[in-house]
PDB file of C-alpha atoms and ligand atoms in Angstrom:
ATOM      1  CA  MET A   1      22.838  -0.439 -30.337  1.00 76.00           C
ATOM      2  CA  ILE A   2      25.664   1.381 -28.612  1.00 87.00           C
ATOM      3  CA  HIS A   3      23.705   1.228 -25.345  1.00 96.00           C
ATOM      4  CA  LYS A   4      23.461  -2.531 -25.663  1.00 97.00           C
ATOM      5  CA  HIS A   5      27.163  -2.912 -26.452  1.00 97.00           C
ATOM      6  CA  THR A   6      28.116  -0.757 -23.493  1.00 98.00           C
ATOM      7  CA  LEU A   7      25.775  -2.682 -21.198  1.00 98.00           C
ATOM      8  CA  ILE A   8      27.295  -5.988 -22.252  1.00 98.00           C
ATOM      9  CA  GLU A   9      30.863  -4.690 -22.078  1.00 98.00           C
ATOM     10  CA  ALA A  10      30.324  -3.242 -18.584  1.00 98.00           C
ATOM     11  CA  THR A  11      28.622  -6.397 -17.281  1.00 98.00           C
ATOM     12  CA  MET A  12      31.444  -8.568 -18.615  1.00 98.00           C
ATOM     13  CA  ALA A  13      34.107  -6.265 -17.155  1.00 98.00           C
ATOM     14  CA  GLY A  14      32.606  -6.500 -13.657  1.00 98.00           C
ATOM     15  CA  ALA A  15      32.230 -10.251 -13.965  1.00 98.00           C
ATOM     16  CA  ALA A  16      35.857 -10.648 -15.094  1.00 98.00           C
ATOM     17  CA  ILE A  17      36.941  -8.964 -11.848  1.00 98.00           C
ATOM     18  CA  MET A  18      34.687 -11.308  -9.847  1.00 98.00           C
ATOM     19  CA  LYS A  19      36.340 -14.291 -11.501  1.00 98.00           C
ATOM     20  CA  GLU A  20      39.859 -12.957 -11.117  1.00 97.00           C
ATOM     21  CA  TYR A  21      39.564 -12.501  -7.340  1.00 97.00           C
ATOM     22  CA  PHE A  22      37.326 -15.471  -6.490  1.00 96.00           C
ATOM     23  CA  GLU A  23      40.127 -17.571  -5.041  1.00 90.00           C
ATOM     24  CA  LYS A  24      42.401 -14.721  -3.990  1.00 91.00           C
ATOM     25  CA  GLN A  25      42.693 -12.829  -0.713  1.00 90.00           C
ATOM     26  CA  TYR A  26      40.664  -9.635  -0.461  1.00 89.00           C
ATOM     27  CA  THR A  27      39.319  -7.460   2.334  1.00 90.00           C
ATOM     28  CA  ILE A  28      35.738  -7.813   3.578  1.00 90.00           C
ATOM     29  CA  SER A  29      33.878  -5.333   5.765  1.00 91.00           C
ATOM     30  CA  SER A  30      30.379  -4.847   7.179  1.00 92.00           C
ATOM     31  CA  LYS A  31      27.872  -2.172   6.149  1.00 86.00           C
ATOM     32  CA  SER A  32      24.370  -1.728   7.666  1.00 85.00           C
ATOM     33  CA  SER A  33      24.705  -4.810   9.882  1.00 86.00           C
ATOM     34  CA  LEU A  34      27.357  -7.379  10.815  1.00 87.00           C
ATOM     35  CA  ASN A  35      26.482  -9.672   7.908  1.00 84.00           C
ATOM     36  CA  ASP A  36      25.683  -7.038   5.292  1.00 84.00           C
ATOM     37  CA  LEU A  37      29.051  -7.344   3.612  1.00 83.00           C
ATOM     38  CA  VAL A  38      31.045  -5.426   1.083  1.00 89.00           C
ATOM     39  CA  THR A  39      34.298  -6.785  -0.298  1.00 91.00           C
ATOM     40  CA  GLU A  40      37.193  -5.129  -2.028  1.00 96.00           C
ATOM     41  CA  VAL A  41      35.990  -6.976  -5.119  1.00 97.00           C
ATOM     42  CA  ASP A  42      32.596  -5.199  -5.057  1.00 97.00           C
ATOM     43  CA  HIS A  43      34.516  -1.905  -5.301  1.00 96.00           C
ATOM     44  CA  LYS A  44      36.850  -3.164  -8.034  1.00 97.00           C
ATOM     45  CA  SER A  45      33.953  -4.547 -10.078  1.00 98.00           C
ATOM     46  CA  GLU A  46      32.081  -1.267  -9.669  1.00 97.00           C
ATOM     47  CA  GLU A  47      35.119   0.717 -10.781  1.00 97.00           C
ATOM     48  CA  ALA A  48      35.539  -1.407 -13.927  1.00 98.00           C
ATOM     49  CA  ILE A  49      31.831  -0.978 -14.751  1.00 98.00           C
ATOM     50  CA  PHE A  50      31.949   2.783 -14.099  1.00 97.00           C
ATOM     51  CA  ASN A  51      34.985   3.229 -16.329  1.00 97.00           C
ATOM     52  CA  ILE A  52      33.239   1.633 -19.281  1.00 97.00           C
ATOM     53  CA  ILE A  53      29.927   3.430 -18.852  1.00 97.00           C
ATOM     54  CA  LYS A  54      31.567   6.810 -18.254  1.00 96.00           C
ATOM     55  CA  SER A  55      33.874   6.442 -21.241  1.00 96.00           C
ATOM     56  CA  HIS A  56      30.885   5.927 -23.587  1.00 97.00           C
ATOM     57  CA  PHE A  57      28.262   8.049 -21.813  1.00 97.00           C
ATOM     58  CA  PRO A  58      29.904  10.658 -19.575  1.00 96.00           C
ATOM     59  CA  SER A  59      26.661  12.638 -19.230  1.00 96.00           C
ATOM     60  CA  HIS A  60      24.398   9.782 -18.067  1.00 97.00           C
ATOM     61  CA  ASN A  61      23.111   9.343 -14.520  1.00 98.00           C
ATOM     62  CA  ILE A  62      24.297   6.418 -12.435  1.00 98.00           C
ATOM     63  CA  LEU A  63      22.879   4.703  -9.356  1.00 97.00           C
ATOM     64  CA  SER A  64      25.253   2.120  -7.988  1.00 97.00           C
ATOM     65  CA  GLU A  65      25.159   0.151  -4.740  1.00 95.00           C
ATOM     66  CA  GLU A  66      28.586   0.962  -3.349  1.00 94.00           C
ATOM     67  CA  SER A  67      29.160   4.501  -4.675  1.00 91.00           C
ATOM     68  CA  GLY A  68      25.672   5.986  -4.632  1.00 85.00           C
ATOM     69  CA  GLN A  69      24.514   8.341  -7.340  1.00 91.00           C
ATOM     70  CA  VAL A  70      25.913  10.419 -10.175  1.00 91.00           C
ATOM     71  CA  ILE A  71      23.139  12.906 -10.915  1.00 93.00           C
ATOM     72  CA  GLN A  72      23.337  14.887 -14.153  1.00 94.00           C
ATOM     73  CA  ASP A  73      20.952  16.317 -16.695  1.00 93.00           C
ATOM     74  CA  SER A  74      20.218  13.150 -18.656  1.00 96.00           C
ATOM     75  CA  HIS A  75      17.229  10.960 -19.586  1.00 97.00           C
ATOM     76  CA  TYR A  76      19.326   7.861 -18.931  1.00 98.00           C
ATOM     77  CA  LYS A  77      20.251   6.162 -15.673  1.00 98.00           C
ATOM     78  CA  TRP A  78      22.458   3.083 -15.259  1.00 98.00           C
ATOM     79  CA  ILE A  79      21.497   1.050 -12.180  1.00 98.00           C
ATOM     80  CA  ILE A  80      24.355  -1.153 -11.051  1.00 98.00           C
ATOM     81  CA  ASP A  81      24.889  -3.984  -8.608  1.00 98.00           C
ATOM     82  CA  PRO A  82      28.599  -4.791  -8.990  1.00 98.00           C
ATOM     83  CA  ILE A  83      28.162  -8.116  -7.153  1.00 98.00           C
ATOM     84  CA  ASP A  84      24.699  -9.397  -6.356  1.00 98.00           C
ATOM     85  CA  GLY A  85      25.132 -12.250  -3.899  1.00 97.00           C
ATOM     86  CA  THR A  86      28.122 -10.841  -2.023  1.00 96.00           C
ATOM     87  CA  ILE A  87      27.693 -13.246   0.901  1.00 95.00           C
ATOM     88  CA  ASN A  88      27.806 -16.164  -1.511  1.00 97.00           C
ATOM     89  CA  TYR A  89      30.854 -14.658  -3.207  1.00 97.00           C
ATOM     90  CA  ALA A  90      32.695 -14.097   0.081  1.00 95.00           C
ATOM     91  CA  ASN A  91      32.008 -17.734   1.042  1.00 95.00           C
ATOM     92  CA  GLY A  92      33.185 -19.154  -2.272  1.00 96.00           C
ATOM     93  CA  ILE A  93      29.630 -20.053  -3.367  1.00 97.00           C
ATOM     94  CA  PRO A  94      29.420 -19.487  -7.130  1.00 98.00           C
ATOM     95  CA  ILE A  95      25.853 -18.152  -7.141  1.00 98.00           C
ATOM     96  CA  CYS A  96      26.466 -14.466  -7.669  1.00 98.00           C
ATOM     97  CA  CYS A  97      26.514 -12.074 -10.573  1.00 98.00           C
ATOM     98  CA  VAL A  98      26.833  -8.576 -11.971  1.00 98.00           C
ATOM     99  CA  SER A  99      23.486  -6.904 -12.603  1.00 98.00           C
ATOM    100  CA  ILE A 100      23.001  -3.713 -14.626  1.00 98.00           C
ATOM    101  CA  GLY A 101      19.790  -2.074 -15.784  1.00 98.00           C
ATOM    102  CA  LEU A 102      19.456   0.929 -18.083  1.00 98.00           C
ATOM    103  CA  GLU A 103      16.539   3.236 -17.408  1.00 98.00           C
ATOM    104  CA  ARG A 104      15.277   5.911 -19.835  1.00 97.00           C
ATOM    105  CA  ASN A 105      12.898   8.552 -18.465  1.00 97.00           C
ATOM    106  CA  GLY A 106      12.207   6.297 -15.485  1.00 96.00           C
ATOM    107  CA  ILE A 107      11.349   3.226 -17.618  1.00 97.00           C
ATOM    108  CA  MET A 108      13.674   0.207 -17.603  1.00 98.00           C
ATOM    109  CA  GLU A 109      14.801  -0.286 -21.190  1.00 98.00           C
ATOM    110  CA  MET A 110      17.482  -2.953 -20.947  1.00 98.00           C
ATOM    111  CA  GLY A 111      18.964  -5.267 -18.393  1.00 98.00           C
ATOM    112  CA  ALA A 112      21.870  -7.689 -18.179  1.00 98.00           C
ATOM    113  CA  VAL A 113      22.790 -10.202 -15.485  1.00 98.00           C
ATOM    114  CA  TYR A 114      25.889 -12.351 -15.756  1.00 98.00           C
ATOM    115  CA  ASN A 115      27.017 -15.170 -13.496  1.00 98.00           C
ATOM    116  CA  PRO A 116      30.565 -15.847 -14.708  1.00 98.00           C
ATOM    117  CA  PHE A 117      30.845 -19.068 -12.692  1.00 98.00           C
ATOM    118  CA  LEU A 118      27.936 -20.790 -14.435  1.00 98.00           C
ATOM    119  CA  GLY A 119      28.654 -18.914 -17.666  1.00 98.00           C
ATOM    120  CA  GLU A 120      25.035 -17.717 -17.816  1.00 98.00           C
ATOM    121  CA  PHE A 121      24.424 -14.353 -19.447  1.00 98.00           C
ATOM    122  CA  PHE A 122      20.862 -13.055 -19.229  1.00 98.00           C
ATOM    123  CA  PHE A 123      19.728 -10.103 -21.300  1.00 98.00           C
ATOM    124  CA  ALA A 124      16.480  -8.311 -22.080  1.00 98.00           C
ATOM    125  CA  GLN A 125      15.485  -5.262 -24.038  1.00 98.00           C
ATOM    126  CA  ARG A 126      11.979  -3.855 -23.625  1.00 98.00           C
ATOM    127  CA  GLY A 127       9.776  -5.224 -26.413  1.00 98.00           C
ATOM    128  CA  PHE A 128      12.430  -7.611 -27.772  1.00 98.00           C
ATOM    129  CA  GLY A 129      12.188 -10.577 -25.386  1.00 98.00           C
ATOM    130  CA  ALA A 130      14.719 -12.082 -23.012  1.00 98.00           C
ATOM    131  CA  THR A 131      17.611 -14.424 -23.654  1.00 98.00           C
ATOM    132  CA  MET A 132      20.132 -16.572 -21.820  1.00 98.00           C
ATOM    133  CA  ASN A 133      23.322 -17.013 -23.825  1.00 98.00           C
ATOM    134  CA  GLU A 134      21.401 -15.935 -26.962  1.00 92.00           C
ATOM    135  CA  LYS A 135      18.655 -18.530 -26.383  1.00 98.00           C
ATOM    136  CA  LYS A 136      15.115 -17.136 -26.064  1.00 98.00           C
ATOM    137  CA  LEU A 137      13.697 -17.482 -22.546  1.00 98.00           C
ATOM    138  CA  HIS A 138      10.194 -18.333 -21.485  1.00 98.00           C
ATOM    139  CA  VAL A 139       8.660 -18.604 -18.026  1.00 98.00           C
ATOM    140  CA  SER A 140       7.215 -21.920 -16.807  1.00 98.00           C
ATOM    141  CA  ASP A 141       3.599 -22.971 -17.342  1.00 98.00           C
ATOM    142  CA  THR A 142       2.751 -24.236 -13.851  1.00 98.00           C
ATOM    143  CA  THR A 143      -0.778 -23.144 -13.027  1.00 98.00           C
ATOM    144  CA  GLU A 144      -1.100 -23.955  -9.308  1.00 97.00           C
ATOM    145  CA  LEU A 145       0.735 -22.385  -6.414  1.00 97.00           C
ATOM    146  CA  SER A 146       0.490 -25.685  -4.534  1.00 96.00           C
ATOM    147  CA  ARG A 147       2.577 -27.376  -7.267  1.00 97.00           C
ATOM    148  CA  SER A 148       5.077 -24.540  -7.683  1.00 98.00           C
ATOM    149  CA  CYS A 149       8.785 -24.317  -7.013  1.00 98.00           C
ATOM    150  CA  LEU A 150       9.481 -20.898  -5.521  1.00 98.00           C
ATOM    151  CA  VAL A 151      12.461 -18.818  -4.460  1.00 98.00           C
ATOM    152  CA  THR A 152      12.796 -15.981  -1.979  1.00 98.00           C
ATOM    153  CA  GLY A 153      15.338 -13.968  -0.017  1.00 98.00           C
ATOM    154  CA  PHE A 154      15.544 -12.432   3.444  1.00 95.00           C
ATOM    155  CA  PRO A 155      16.727  -8.934   4.400  1.00 90.00           C
ATOM    156  CA  TYR A 156      19.928  -8.460   6.414  1.00 87.00           C
ATOM    157  CA  THR A 157      17.938  -6.697   9.129  1.00 85.00           C
ATOM    158  CA  TYR A 158      14.873  -8.710  10.080  1.00 83.00           C
ATOM    159  CA  LEU A 159      11.587  -7.181   9.086  1.00 79.00           C
ATOM    160  CA  ASP A 160       9.274  -7.692  12.034  1.00 86.00           C
ATOM    161  CA  ALA A 161       5.877  -6.989  10.510  1.00 86.00           C
ATOM    162  CA  PRO A 162       2.639  -8.906   9.895  1.00 90.00           C
ATOM    163  CA  ASN A 163       3.036 -11.209   6.876  1.00 94.00           C
ATOM    164  CA  GLY A 164       6.791 -10.788   7.204  1.00 95.00           C
ATOM    165  CA  PRO A 165       9.400 -12.964   5.474  1.00 95.00           C
ATOM    166  CA  LEU A 166       9.309 -15.782   8.028  1.00 95.00           C
ATOM    167  CA  GLN A 167       5.512 -15.958   8.240  1.00 95.00           C
ATOM    168  CA  ILE A 168       5.140 -16.288   4.461  1.00 96.00           C
ATOM    169  CA  PHE A 169       7.988 -18.767   4.299  1.00 97.00           C
ATOM    170  CA  GLU A 170       6.410 -20.827   7.100  1.00 96.00           C
ATOM    171  CA  LYS A 171       3.004 -20.906   5.402  1.00 96.00           C
ATOM    172  CA  LEU A 172       4.512 -22.226   2.188  1.00 97.00           C
ATOM    173  CA  VAL A 173       6.770 -24.741   3.900  1.00 96.00           C
ATOM    174  CA  ARG A 174       3.875 -26.023   6.060  1.00 96.00           C
ATOM    175  CA  LYS A 175       2.054 -26.832   2.814  1.00 95.00           C
ATOM    176  CA  GLY A 176       5.096 -28.716   1.546  1.00 96.00           C
ATOM    177  CA  ILE A 177       5.814 -26.180  -1.200  1.00 97.00           C
ATOM    178  CA  PRO A 178       9.518 -26.024  -2.088  1.00 98.00           C
ATOM    179  CA  VAL A 179      10.943 -22.551  -1.470  1.00 98.00           C
ATOM    180  CA  ARG A 180      14.622 -22.103  -2.349  1.00 98.00           C
ATOM    181  CA  ARG A 181      16.882 -19.333  -1.104  1.00 98.00           C
ATOM    182  CA  LEU A 182      19.788 -18.732  -3.487  1.00 98.00           C
ATOM    183  CA  GLY A 183      21.168 -15.490  -2.020  1.00 98.00           C
ATOM    184  CA  SER A 184      21.086 -13.382  -5.184  1.00 98.00           C
ATOM    185  CA  ALA A 185      17.863 -11.592  -6.083  1.00 98.00           C
ATOM    186  CA  ALA A 186      19.075 -10.885  -9.626  1.00 98.00           C
ATOM    187  CA  ILE A 187      19.703 -14.592 -10.219  1.00 98.00           C
ATOM    188  CA  ASP A 188      16.375 -15.494  -8.561  1.00 98.00           C
ATOM    189  CA  LEU A 189      14.605 -13.276 -11.095  1.00 98.00           C
ATOM    190  CA  CYS A 190      16.554 -14.638 -14.068  1.00 98.00           C
ATOM    191  CA  TRP A 191      15.759 -18.183 -13.006  1.00 99.00           C
ATOM    192  CA  VAL A 192      12.048 -17.313 -12.964  1.00 98.00           C
ATOM    193  CA  ALA A 193      12.520 -15.978 -16.503  1.00 98.00           C
ATOM    194  CA  ALA A 194      14.222 -19.248 -17.451  1.00 98.00           C
ATOM    195  CA  GLY A 195      11.314 -21.321 -16.088  1.00 98.00           C
ATOM    196  CA  ARG A 196      13.454 -22.903 -13.348  1.00 98.00           C
ATOM    197  CA  PHE A 197      11.285 -21.286 -10.691  1.00 98.00           C
ATOM    198  CA  ASP A 198       7.585 -20.571 -11.001  1.00 98.00           C
ATOM    199  CA  GLY A 199       7.776 -17.548  -8.745  1.00 98.00           C
ATOM    200  CA  PHE A 200       9.922 -15.262  -6.602  1.00 98.00           C
ATOM    201  CA  TYR A 201       8.943 -12.872  -3.840  1.00 98.00           C
ATOM    202  CA  GLU A 202      11.024 -10.713  -1.548  1.00 98.00           C
ATOM    203  CA  HIS A 203       9.940  -8.112   0.996  1.00 97.00           C
ATOM    204  CA  LYS A 204      12.758  -5.606   0.831  1.00 95.00           C
ATOM    205  CA  LEU A 205      14.980  -5.071  -2.189  1.00 97.00           C
ATOM    206  CA  GLN A 206      16.882  -2.080  -3.505  1.00 97.00           C
ATOM    207  CA  ALA A 207      16.617  -0.788  -7.067  1.00 98.00           C
ATOM    208  CA  TRP A 208      20.001  -2.301  -8.038  1.00 98.00           C
ATOM    209  CA  ASP A 209      18.936  -5.807  -6.920  1.00 98.00           C
ATOM    210  CA  SER A 210      15.976  -5.950  -9.285  1.00 98.00           C
ATOM    211  CA  ALA A 211      16.572  -3.356 -12.057  1.00 98.00           C
ATOM    212  CA  ALA A 212      17.774  -5.814 -14.693  1.00 98.00           C
ATOM    213  CA  GLY A 213      16.058  -8.962 -13.439  1.00 98.00           C
ATOM    214  CA  PHE A 214      12.490  -7.652 -13.358  1.00 98.00           C
ATOM    215  CA  LEU A 215      12.673  -6.609 -17.017  1.00 98.00           C
ATOM    216  CA  ILE A 216      14.135 -10.028 -17.889  1.00 98.00           C
ATOM    217  CA  VAL A 217      11.112 -11.711 -16.224  1.00 98.00           C
ATOM    218  CA  LEU A 218       8.625  -9.433 -18.024  1.00 98.00           C
ATOM    219  CA  GLU A 219      10.310 -10.004 -21.382  1.00 98.00           C
ATOM    220  CA  ALA A 220      10.262 -13.772 -20.796  1.00 98.00           C
ATOM    221  CA  GLY A 221       6.465 -13.568 -20.560  1.00 98.00           C
ATOM    222  CA  GLY A 222       6.189 -13.350 -16.764  1.00 98.00           C
ATOM    223  CA  LYS A 223       4.438 -10.935 -14.462  1.00 98.00           C
ATOM    224  CA  VAL A 224       6.068  -8.600 -11.927  1.00 98.00           C
ATOM    225  CA  THR A 225       4.180  -6.505  -9.376  1.00 98.00           C
ATOM    226  CA  ASN A 226       4.572  -4.987  -5.952  1.00 98.00           C
ATOM    227  CA  PHE A 227       3.105  -6.749  -2.899  1.00 96.00           C
ATOM    228  CA  VAL A 228      -0.421  -5.455  -3.504  1.00 96.00           C
ATOM    229  CA  GLY A 229      -0.428  -6.625  -7.110  1.00 97.00           C
ATOM    230  CA  ASP A 230       0.086  -3.232  -8.750  1.00 98.00           C
ATOM    231  CA  GLU A 231       2.634  -2.427 -11.446  1.00 97.00           C
ATOM    232  CA  TYR A 232       6.156  -2.952 -10.159  1.00 98.00           C
ATOM    233  CA  ASP A 233       8.309   0.042  -9.302  1.00 97.00           C
ATOM    234  CA  HIS A 234      11.947  -0.862  -8.664  1.00 98.00           C
ATOM    235  CA  TYR A 235      12.269   2.013  -6.161  1.00 97.00           C
ATOM    236  CA  GLN A 236       9.754   0.317  -3.842  1.00 96.00           C
ATOM    237  CA  PRO A 237      10.843  -2.538  -1.556  1.00 96.00           C
ATOM    238  CA  GLY A 238       8.482  -5.471  -2.256  1.00 97.00           C
ATOM    239  CA  ILE A 239       8.508  -7.615  -5.387  1.00 98.00           C
ATOM    240  CA  ILE A 240       6.497 -10.559  -6.665  1.00 98.00           C
ATOM    241  CA  ALA A 241       7.675 -12.048  -9.966  1.00 98.00           C
ATOM    242  CA  THR A 242       6.044 -15.129 -11.408  1.00 98.00           C
ATOM    243  CA  ASN A 243       5.146 -17.009 -14.574  1.00 98.00           C
ATOM    244  CA  GLY A 244       1.870 -15.017 -14.510  1.00 98.00           C
ATOM    245  CA  LYS A 245      -0.292 -18.077 -13.907  1.00 98.00           C
ATOM    246  CA  ILE A 246       0.325 -18.348 -10.156  1.00 98.00           C
ATOM    247  CA  HIS A 247       0.606 -14.593  -9.654  1.00 98.00           C
ATOM    248  CA  ASP A 248      -2.762 -13.809  -8.053  1.00 97.00           C
ATOM    249  CA  SER A 249      -2.414 -16.757  -5.662  1.00 97.00           C
ATOM    250  CA  LEU A 250       1.036 -15.583  -4.558  1.00 98.00           C
ATOM    251  CA  VAL A 251      -0.124 -11.966  -4.131  1.00 98.00           C
ATOM    252  CA  SER A 252      -3.012 -13.182  -1.990  1.00 97.00           C
ATOM    253  CA  LEU A 253      -0.680 -15.356   0.095  1.00 97.00           C
ATOM    254  CA  VAL A 254       1.772 -12.539   0.902  1.00 96.00           C
ATOM    255  CA  ASN A 255      -1.219 -10.470   2.025  1.00 95.00           C
ATOM    256  CA  GLY A 256      -2.383 -13.024   4.574  1.00 92.00           C
ATOM    257  CA  GLY A 257      -4.324 -15.459   2.350  1.00 92.00           C
ATOM    258  CA  GLU A 258      -3.943 -19.231   2.332  1.00 88.00           C
ATOM    259  CA  VAL A 259      -2.382 -21.496  -0.299  1.00 83.00           C
ATOM    260  CA  LYS A 260      -5.042 -22.390  -2.861  1.00 74.00           C
TER     261      LYS A 260
HETATM  262  C1  IPD B   1      21.367  -9.164  -1.696  1.00 91.91           C
HETATM  263  C2  IPD B   1      20.934 -10.366  -2.490  1.00 91.91           C
HETATM  264  C3  IPD B   1      20.003 -11.241  -1.663  1.00 91.91           C
HETATM  265  C4  IPD B   1      18.825 -10.464  -1.141  1.00 91.91           C
HETATM  266  C5  IPD B   1      19.264  -9.240  -0.368  1.00 91.91           C
HETATM  267  C6  IPD B   1      20.182  -8.369  -1.245  1.00 91.91           C
HETATM  268  P1  IPD B   1      23.817  -8.156  -2.175  1.00 91.91           P
HETATM  269  O1  IPD B   1      22.213  -8.318  -2.465  1.00 91.91           O
HETATM  270  O2  IPD B   1      20.265  -9.986  -3.667  1.00 91.91           O
HETATM  271  O3  IPD B   1      19.492 -12.312  -2.429  1.00 91.91           O
HETATM  272  O4  IPD B   1      18.080 -11.311  -0.289  1.00 91.91           O
HETATM  273  O5  IPD B   1      18.120  -8.501   0.010  1.00 91.91           O
HETATM  274  O6  IPD B   1      20.603  -7.250  -0.508  1.00 91.91           O
HETATM  275  O7  IPD B   1      23.941  -7.517  -0.858  1.00 91.91           O
HETATM  276  O8  IPD B   1      24.418  -9.491  -2.248  1.00 91.91           O
HETATM  277  O9  IPD B   1      24.201  -7.252  -3.315  1.00 91.91           O
HETATM  278 CA1   CA B   2      22.216  -6.874  -4.418  1.00 91.91          CA
HETATM  279 CA1   CA B   3      25.761  -5.988  -4.176  1.00 91.91          CA
END
């Protein structure tokens, strides 16, 4: 129970910082490429989250986007994205969130994602289902890829490979299938869990983008795999998360198949 309380407290603390600075001036700089941004607020949110986790669990491991790793002798690891959707945030677009997952012995046990602008708090604990603002979540029941509403994201550095992000996007769009691009992988996943999207795929994510969201999809009754359809590992880049019913069709599509 204390893990859950700490997770919620830390997620809320980061989100409070996001809200506080949303309309204020803050510094913005580039990381791996010109448009891979980090703001002063990412660092402040991360600091607030760290303070809470460290005060309750000083011996736990941490993997966090802006500060890297704290490696200790512990079964637990907190995986933190202090702002997922930083480009949205820096442009005043309120589709962004704090995302935190708690891993035990390499297995994701709990995850929380909070978008303070929409007031949507997503939470899942392995084996106990997923909720949004305390309401039980369930994935959609669409059975055909051709009738699905999908969401995806694109990496900051273009991935020039066969069946790359633009090729898959083009195939879907040529078939008239709606594919949204929200700019926050954690929110994309939560919205699959909530049944707003039937499926999400992205070629290149980091563990902190998906740690909480993939568990939320699984606990809402969905399916999450890597690009070849095997069990998802959040330390690998590709992710496909769906309502389960369109999963095989989407896996086949990202591997060069056609829309069925
Ligand atoms: C990004 C968002 C985006 C995804 C990128 C991520 P950030 O995270 O989740 O939706 O397409 O791959 O890097 O940089 O805003 O934390
Ligand atoms: Ca992210
Ligand atoms: Ca981030």
